[in-house]
Each structure stands twice: as structure tokens, then as C-alpha cells.
Coordinates of C-alpha atoms in Angstrom, one line a residue:
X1 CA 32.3 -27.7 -20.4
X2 CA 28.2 -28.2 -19.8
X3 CA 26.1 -25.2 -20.0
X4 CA 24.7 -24.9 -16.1
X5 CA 20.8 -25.4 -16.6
X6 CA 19.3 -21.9 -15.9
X7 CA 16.8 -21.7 -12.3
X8 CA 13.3 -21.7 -13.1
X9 CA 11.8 -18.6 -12.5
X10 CA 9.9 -18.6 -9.1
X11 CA 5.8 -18.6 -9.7
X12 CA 4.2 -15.6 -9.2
X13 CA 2.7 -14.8 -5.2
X14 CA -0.7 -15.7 -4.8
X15 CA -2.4 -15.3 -1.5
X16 CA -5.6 -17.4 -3.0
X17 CA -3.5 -20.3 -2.1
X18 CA -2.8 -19.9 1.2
X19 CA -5.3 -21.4 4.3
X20 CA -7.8 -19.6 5.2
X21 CA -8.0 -19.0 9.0
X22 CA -11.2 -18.6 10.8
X23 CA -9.4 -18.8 14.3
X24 CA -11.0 -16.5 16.9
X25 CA -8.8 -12.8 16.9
X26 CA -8.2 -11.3 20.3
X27 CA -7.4 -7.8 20.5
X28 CA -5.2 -5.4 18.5
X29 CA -2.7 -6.3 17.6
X30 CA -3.2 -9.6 18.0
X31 CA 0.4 -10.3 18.2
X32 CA 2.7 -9.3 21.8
X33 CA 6.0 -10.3 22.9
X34 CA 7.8 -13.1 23.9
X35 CA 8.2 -13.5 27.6
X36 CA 11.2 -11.6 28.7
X37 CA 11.3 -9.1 26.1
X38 CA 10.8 -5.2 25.8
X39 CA 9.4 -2.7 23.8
X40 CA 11.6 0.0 22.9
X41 CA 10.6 3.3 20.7
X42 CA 7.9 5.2 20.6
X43 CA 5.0 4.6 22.5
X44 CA 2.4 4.6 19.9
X45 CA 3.7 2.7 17.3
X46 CA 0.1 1.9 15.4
X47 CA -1.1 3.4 12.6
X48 CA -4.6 4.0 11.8
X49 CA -4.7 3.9 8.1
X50 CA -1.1 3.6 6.3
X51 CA 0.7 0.9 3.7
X52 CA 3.9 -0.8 4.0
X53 CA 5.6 -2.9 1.5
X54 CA 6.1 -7.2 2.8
X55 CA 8.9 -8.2 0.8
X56 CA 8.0 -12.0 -0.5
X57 CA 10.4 -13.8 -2.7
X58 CA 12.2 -11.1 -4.4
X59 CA 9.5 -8.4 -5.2
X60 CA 7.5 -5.7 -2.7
X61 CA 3.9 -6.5 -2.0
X62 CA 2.5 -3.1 -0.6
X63 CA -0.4 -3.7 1.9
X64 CA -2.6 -0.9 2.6
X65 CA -4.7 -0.8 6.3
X66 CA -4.0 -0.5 9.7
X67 CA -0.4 -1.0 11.2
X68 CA 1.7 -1.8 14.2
X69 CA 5.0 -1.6 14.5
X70 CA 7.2 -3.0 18.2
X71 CA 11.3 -2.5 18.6
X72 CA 12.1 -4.9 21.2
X73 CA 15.1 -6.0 23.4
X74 CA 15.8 -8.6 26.2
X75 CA 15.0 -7.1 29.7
X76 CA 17.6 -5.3 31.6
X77 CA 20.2 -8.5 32.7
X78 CA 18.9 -10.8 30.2
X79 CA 20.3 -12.1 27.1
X80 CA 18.8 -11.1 23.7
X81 CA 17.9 -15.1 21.9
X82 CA 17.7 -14.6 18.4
X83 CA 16.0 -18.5 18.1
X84 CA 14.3 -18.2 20.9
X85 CA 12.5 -15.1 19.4
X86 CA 11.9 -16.5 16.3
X87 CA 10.6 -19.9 16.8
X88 CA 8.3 -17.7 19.1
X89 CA 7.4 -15.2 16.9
X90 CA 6.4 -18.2 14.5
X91 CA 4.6 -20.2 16.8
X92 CA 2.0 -16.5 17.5
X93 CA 1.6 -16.5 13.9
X94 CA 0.8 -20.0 13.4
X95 CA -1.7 -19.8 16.3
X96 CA -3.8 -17.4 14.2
X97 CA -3.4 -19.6 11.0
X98 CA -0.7 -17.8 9.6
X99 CA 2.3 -19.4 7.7
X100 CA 5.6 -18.3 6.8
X101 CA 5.8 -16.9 2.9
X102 CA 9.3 -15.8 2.5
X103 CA 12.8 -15.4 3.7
X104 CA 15.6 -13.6 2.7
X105 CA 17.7 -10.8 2.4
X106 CA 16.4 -7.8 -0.1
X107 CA 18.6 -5.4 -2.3
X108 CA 19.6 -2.0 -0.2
X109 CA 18.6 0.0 -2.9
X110 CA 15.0 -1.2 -3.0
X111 CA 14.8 -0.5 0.9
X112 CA 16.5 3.1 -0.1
X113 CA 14.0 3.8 -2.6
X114 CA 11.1 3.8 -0.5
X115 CA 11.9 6.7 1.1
X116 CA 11.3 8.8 4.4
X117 CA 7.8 7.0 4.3
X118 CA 8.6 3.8 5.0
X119 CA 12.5 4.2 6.2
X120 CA 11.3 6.6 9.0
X121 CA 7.5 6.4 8.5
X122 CA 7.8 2.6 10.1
X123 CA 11.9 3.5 11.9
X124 CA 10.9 0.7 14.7
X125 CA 8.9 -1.8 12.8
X126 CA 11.0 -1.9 9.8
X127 CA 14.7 -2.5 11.5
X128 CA 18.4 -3.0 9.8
X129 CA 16.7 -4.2 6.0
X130 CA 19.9 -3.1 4.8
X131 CA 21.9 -5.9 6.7
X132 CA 19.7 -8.2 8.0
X133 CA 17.4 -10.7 6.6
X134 CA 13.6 -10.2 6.7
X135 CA 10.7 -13.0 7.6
X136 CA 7.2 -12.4 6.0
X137 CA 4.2 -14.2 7.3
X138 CA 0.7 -14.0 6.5
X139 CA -2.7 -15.2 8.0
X140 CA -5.8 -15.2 4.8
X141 CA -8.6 -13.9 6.1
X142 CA -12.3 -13.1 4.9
X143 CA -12.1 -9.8 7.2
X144 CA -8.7 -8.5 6.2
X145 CA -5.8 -10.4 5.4
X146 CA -3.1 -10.3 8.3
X147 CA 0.8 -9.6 7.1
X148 CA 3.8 -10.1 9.4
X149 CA 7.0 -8.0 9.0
X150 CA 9.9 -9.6 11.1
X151 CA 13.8 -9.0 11.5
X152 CA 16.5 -9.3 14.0
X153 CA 19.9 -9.3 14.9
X154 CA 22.1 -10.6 18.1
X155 CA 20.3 -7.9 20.1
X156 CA 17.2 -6.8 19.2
X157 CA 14.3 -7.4 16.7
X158 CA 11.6 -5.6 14.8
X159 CA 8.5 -6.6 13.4
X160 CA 5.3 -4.7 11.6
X161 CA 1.8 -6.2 11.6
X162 CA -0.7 -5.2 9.0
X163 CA -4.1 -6.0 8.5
X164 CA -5.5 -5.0 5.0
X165 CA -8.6 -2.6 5.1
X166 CA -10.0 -1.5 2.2
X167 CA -9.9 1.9 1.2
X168 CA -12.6 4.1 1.5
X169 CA -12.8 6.5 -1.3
X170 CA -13.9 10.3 -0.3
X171 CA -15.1 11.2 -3.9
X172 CA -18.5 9.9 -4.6
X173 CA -19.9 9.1 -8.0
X174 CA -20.9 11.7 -10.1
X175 CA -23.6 11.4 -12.4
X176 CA -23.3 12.9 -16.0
X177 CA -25.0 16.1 -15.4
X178 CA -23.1 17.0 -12.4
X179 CA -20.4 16.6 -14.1
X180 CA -21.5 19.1 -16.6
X181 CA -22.3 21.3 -14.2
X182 CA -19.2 21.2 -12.4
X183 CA -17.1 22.0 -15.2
X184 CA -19.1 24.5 -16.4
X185 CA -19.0 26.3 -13.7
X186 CA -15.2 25.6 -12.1
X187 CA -13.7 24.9 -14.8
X188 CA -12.7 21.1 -13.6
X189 CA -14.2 17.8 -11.3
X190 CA -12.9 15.3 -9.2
X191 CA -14.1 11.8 -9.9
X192 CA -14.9 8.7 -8.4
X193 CA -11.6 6.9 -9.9
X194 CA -9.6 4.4 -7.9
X195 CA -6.5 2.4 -8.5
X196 CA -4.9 -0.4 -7.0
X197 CA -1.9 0.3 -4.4
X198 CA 1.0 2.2 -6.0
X199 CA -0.1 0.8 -9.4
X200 CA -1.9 2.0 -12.9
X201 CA -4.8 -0.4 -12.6
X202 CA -8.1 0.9 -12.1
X203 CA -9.9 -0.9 -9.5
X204 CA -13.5 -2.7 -11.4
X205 CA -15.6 -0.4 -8.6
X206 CA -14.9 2.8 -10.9
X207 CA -16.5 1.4 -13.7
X208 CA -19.8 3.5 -12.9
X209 CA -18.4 6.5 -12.8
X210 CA -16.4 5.8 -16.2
X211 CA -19.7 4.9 -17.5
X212 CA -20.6 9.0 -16.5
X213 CA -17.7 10.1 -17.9
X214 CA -18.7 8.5 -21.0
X215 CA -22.0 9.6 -21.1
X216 CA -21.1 13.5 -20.3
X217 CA -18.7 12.7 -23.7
X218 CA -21.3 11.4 -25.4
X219 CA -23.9 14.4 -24.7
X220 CA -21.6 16.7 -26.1
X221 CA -19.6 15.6 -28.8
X222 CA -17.8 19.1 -29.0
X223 CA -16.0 18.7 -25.1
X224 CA -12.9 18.1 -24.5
X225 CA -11.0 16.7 -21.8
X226 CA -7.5 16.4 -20.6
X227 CA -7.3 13.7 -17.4
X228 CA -5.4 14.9 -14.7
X229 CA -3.9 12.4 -12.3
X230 CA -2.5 13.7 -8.9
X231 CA -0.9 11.7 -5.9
X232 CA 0.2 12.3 -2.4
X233 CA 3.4 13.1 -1.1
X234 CA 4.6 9.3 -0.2
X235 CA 7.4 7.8 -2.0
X236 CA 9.8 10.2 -4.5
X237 CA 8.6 13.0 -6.7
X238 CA 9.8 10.5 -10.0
X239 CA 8.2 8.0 -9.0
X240 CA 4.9 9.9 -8.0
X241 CA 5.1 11.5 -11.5
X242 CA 5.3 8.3 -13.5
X243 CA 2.4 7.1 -11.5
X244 CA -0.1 10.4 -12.2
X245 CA 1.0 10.3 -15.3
X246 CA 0.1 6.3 -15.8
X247 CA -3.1 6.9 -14.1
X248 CA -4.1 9.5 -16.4
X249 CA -3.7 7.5 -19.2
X250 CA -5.4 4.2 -17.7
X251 CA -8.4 6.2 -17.6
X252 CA -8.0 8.0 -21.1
X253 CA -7.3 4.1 -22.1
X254 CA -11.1 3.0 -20.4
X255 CA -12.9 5.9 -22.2
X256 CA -10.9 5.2 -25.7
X257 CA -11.8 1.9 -25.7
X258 CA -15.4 2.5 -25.6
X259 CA -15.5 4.3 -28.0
X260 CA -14.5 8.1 -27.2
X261 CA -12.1 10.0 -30.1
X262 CA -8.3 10.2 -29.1
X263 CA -8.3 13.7 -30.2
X264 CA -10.7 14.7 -27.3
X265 CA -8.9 13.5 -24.8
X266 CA -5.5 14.0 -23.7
X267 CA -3.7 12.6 -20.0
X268 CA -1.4 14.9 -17.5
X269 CA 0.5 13.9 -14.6
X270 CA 1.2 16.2 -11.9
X271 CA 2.6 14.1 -9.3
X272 CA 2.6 15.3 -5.9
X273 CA 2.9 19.2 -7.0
X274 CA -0.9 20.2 -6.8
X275 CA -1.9 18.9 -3.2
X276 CA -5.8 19.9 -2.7
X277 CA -5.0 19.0 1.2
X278 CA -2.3 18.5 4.0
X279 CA -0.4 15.4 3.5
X280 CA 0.3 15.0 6.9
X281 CA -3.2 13.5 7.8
X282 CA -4.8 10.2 6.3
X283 CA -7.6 12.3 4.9
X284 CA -5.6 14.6 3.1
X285 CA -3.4 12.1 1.6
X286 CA -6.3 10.8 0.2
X287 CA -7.9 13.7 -0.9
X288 CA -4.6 14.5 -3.0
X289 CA -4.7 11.3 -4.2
X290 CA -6.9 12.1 -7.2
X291 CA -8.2 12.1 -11.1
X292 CA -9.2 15.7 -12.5
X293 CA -11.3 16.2 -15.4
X294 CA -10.5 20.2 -16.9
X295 CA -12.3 21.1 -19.8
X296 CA -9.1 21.0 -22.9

């Protein structure tokens, strides 16, 4: 019997290659309801500053930036249209340049493993993931790329929009000496050190305050350092630990590689267990969400 030719795996997602749209934006959220149709939930269902993972083609892209989230129905006496919602849903999307990405059903245990954030964080946006298949759009922008969340059944749909908005770090850069003076006299600093979303990766804009670190190395050849990395309280402790923990060591990594003694340096992750700030408010999330230099 033939061997069945294995599927070529699918190519990578890459937002470059989408259209750009330049098409005029009306208000927040850009988006409303088909006629005849309802919101249901909460009544304020958007989010300042958040993230929320678009599922395209078989892997989570987490989008960070402002959110809204609508649980609708027909109106009282009317019949919920599953097509009719989602050739309109479409057509709203396409009228801001947006196209459809992906389609498709995703594993229950990568919906259950993001946690009370997103499973309750987004309860009217997100809908029945579990059951139901989910549509992903996305309109490229220069001023913040728009992402569309959508899902129904028989009698009611869901759907997040997120627009991408950069993070805006609360540490500041930290010259060399202030450095040195901070741990001199606490003991530890917070620096300037950013990562991409949920990922190891330090983001090319922390390169100048590597390039302090370095320097406050280099003045004193006797210091030593262990890296601290810290999160928030989103997502599950593991997980939170294996990223702390990864973060450390990206930024033990930079300063190795630039010539800095492995013996000087050594990485900790503490996960969410150290919180500096309430992680019930953007700000403190973001505060927690940190790299801590403590003299060894």
C-alpha cells in the first residue's frame, strides 16, 4: 500500500503581507452590530489597556492594546441568523480593509490554559471556544494594527476587537552611575528592560540600557549581579515562572555576549510571587512586570 504523502507544514503568519488600509476610522470601536441584534453582558465591555490571544492557523498570536468585547442576540421576537451575522460581520471588516486570516476550531486545552484572564477576563467577547469554531480578521495599519475575534452559534455570537498599542514602559533608562548608586544604597534596581508579549525576546529599544548595565560591569570589575525577572499575575504561576526565569537569562545572555564573565552573573525567576504593585490595575501589572538587578 502507498505511503500517504505527509501535509506540508503551513508557512509561518506574517502580518507584513497583508494590505495595508488607510481607510478613514470612525469612532471606537469602529465595529457595531448588525441591524436587529442586541448587546447582552456587561455594559462596559472595553478595555483600556489589556492583551488577548487571536488564534490564526493553529498557534495563539497575543495582541496587546485596547479591547472591546460585544455578546449579542437577535431582538426579542426575532430569529438569531448565524449567515446573516457573519457575512455581516465580514462585510464591517472589509470596509476598514480588513481580511479574514483564519478559521477553525482550536484545542480545549489551549483555551483552558489561558486562564481566568482571558476565560473570564474577556467571558463576553471570547464565547463557547471550547465548541465552536472561531473567525480571526485583521485590518494592517500604520497607527495600530486592528484584530477581529468572532464566534457564534444558533443563538448568539461573540466577538473581541483589538487594536495594538504599544506599550509604554514606566521604568526609564538608567545611566551607569545611577545604577551604582541605587545599588549601593538599596541593595537592588529596576531597569529599563522590555520583552516582547508573553515571550523571552528582548525588544531592540532596551539595548541602551543594556549598554548601562555593561558599563556599571565594566567600572567595577569586582560586582556582581544576579538578574531577577518578575511578571504579573496573568496567566498560571508555571507558566509565569518559566517566563521570569527565561527573561533573566535573555538578559544575562545580552551582557555575556559582550563580553561580561559568566561567573559574575547569575539569572532568577520569581514569577508572579514578588508583586511591587496591585495587579488589579494596568499600572501595577506593569510595574510587576519587571527585571531586578541585586548585587550577588
Amino acid at each position: 500500500m502507498p505511503v500517504p504523502a505527509a501535509s506540508a507544514p503551513q508557512a509561518a503568519f506574517d502580518i507584513a503581507k497583508l494590505p495595508l488600509s488607510q481607510v478613514t476610522l470612525g469612532e471606537w470601536p469602529y465595529l457595531g452590530l448588525p441591524d436587529g441584534y442586541i448587546a447582552e453582558g456587561r455594559a462596559n465591555r472595553t478595555k483600556a489597556f489589556a492583551r488577548f490571544p487571536f488564534w490564526v492557523n493553529g498557534a495563539a498570536h497575543w495582541v496587546e492594546g485596547r479591547f472591546h468585547e460585544w455578546r449579542f442576540s437577535a431582538q426579542p421576537g426575532a430569529q438569531y441568523s448565524p449567515p446573516e451575522v457573519a457575512k455581516n460581520v465580514e462585510s464591517m471588516v472589509q470596509q476598514l480593509g480588513g481580511v479574514k486570516v483564519s478559521e477553525g476550531k482550536l484545542p480545549a486545552e489551549t483555551a483552558n490554559s489561558w486562564g481566568d484572564e482571558i476565560t473570564q477576563g474577556f467571558i463576553d467577547g471570547l464565547g463557547d471556544v471550547w465548541n465552536r469554531p472561531v473567525t480571526t480578521y485583521v485590518v494592517r495599519r500604520d497607527d495600530g494594527n486592528i484584530w477581529v475575534h468572532f464566534g457564534q452559534n444558533n443563538e448568539q455570537g461573540w466577538m473581541t476587537l483589538g487594536q495594538e498599542k504599544a506599550f509604554q514602559p514606566s521604568a526609564q533608562l538608567l545611566p551607569a552611575g545611577e545604577l551604582k548608586k541605587q545599588l549601593d544604597s538599596a541593595g537592588k534596581v529596576t531597569i529599563a528592560v522590555n520583552f516582547d508579549t508573553d515571550k523571552t525576546s528582548i525588544l531592540p529599544s532596551s539595548q541602551p540600557q543594556i549598554d548601562q548595565v555593561l558599563q556599571l560591569l565594566k567600572d567595577d570589575p569586582a560586582l556582581r549581579l544576579s538578574v531577577n525577572g518578575h511578571t504579573d499575575n496573568r496567566g498560571d504561576a508555571a507558566h509565569n515562572q518559566a517566563l521570569s526565569e527565561g527573561r533573566a537569562r535573555a538578559v544575562v545572555s545580552a551582557l555575556n555576549g559582550q563580553g561580561i564573565e559568566a561567573a559574575r552573573l547569575t539569572a532568577q525567576g520569581f514569577g508572579d510571587t514578588q508583586p511591587v504593585a496591585d495587579n488589579s490595575s494596568d499600572e501595577g501589572r506593569a510595574r510587576n512586570r519587571r527585571v531586578e538587578l541585586v548585587k550577588a
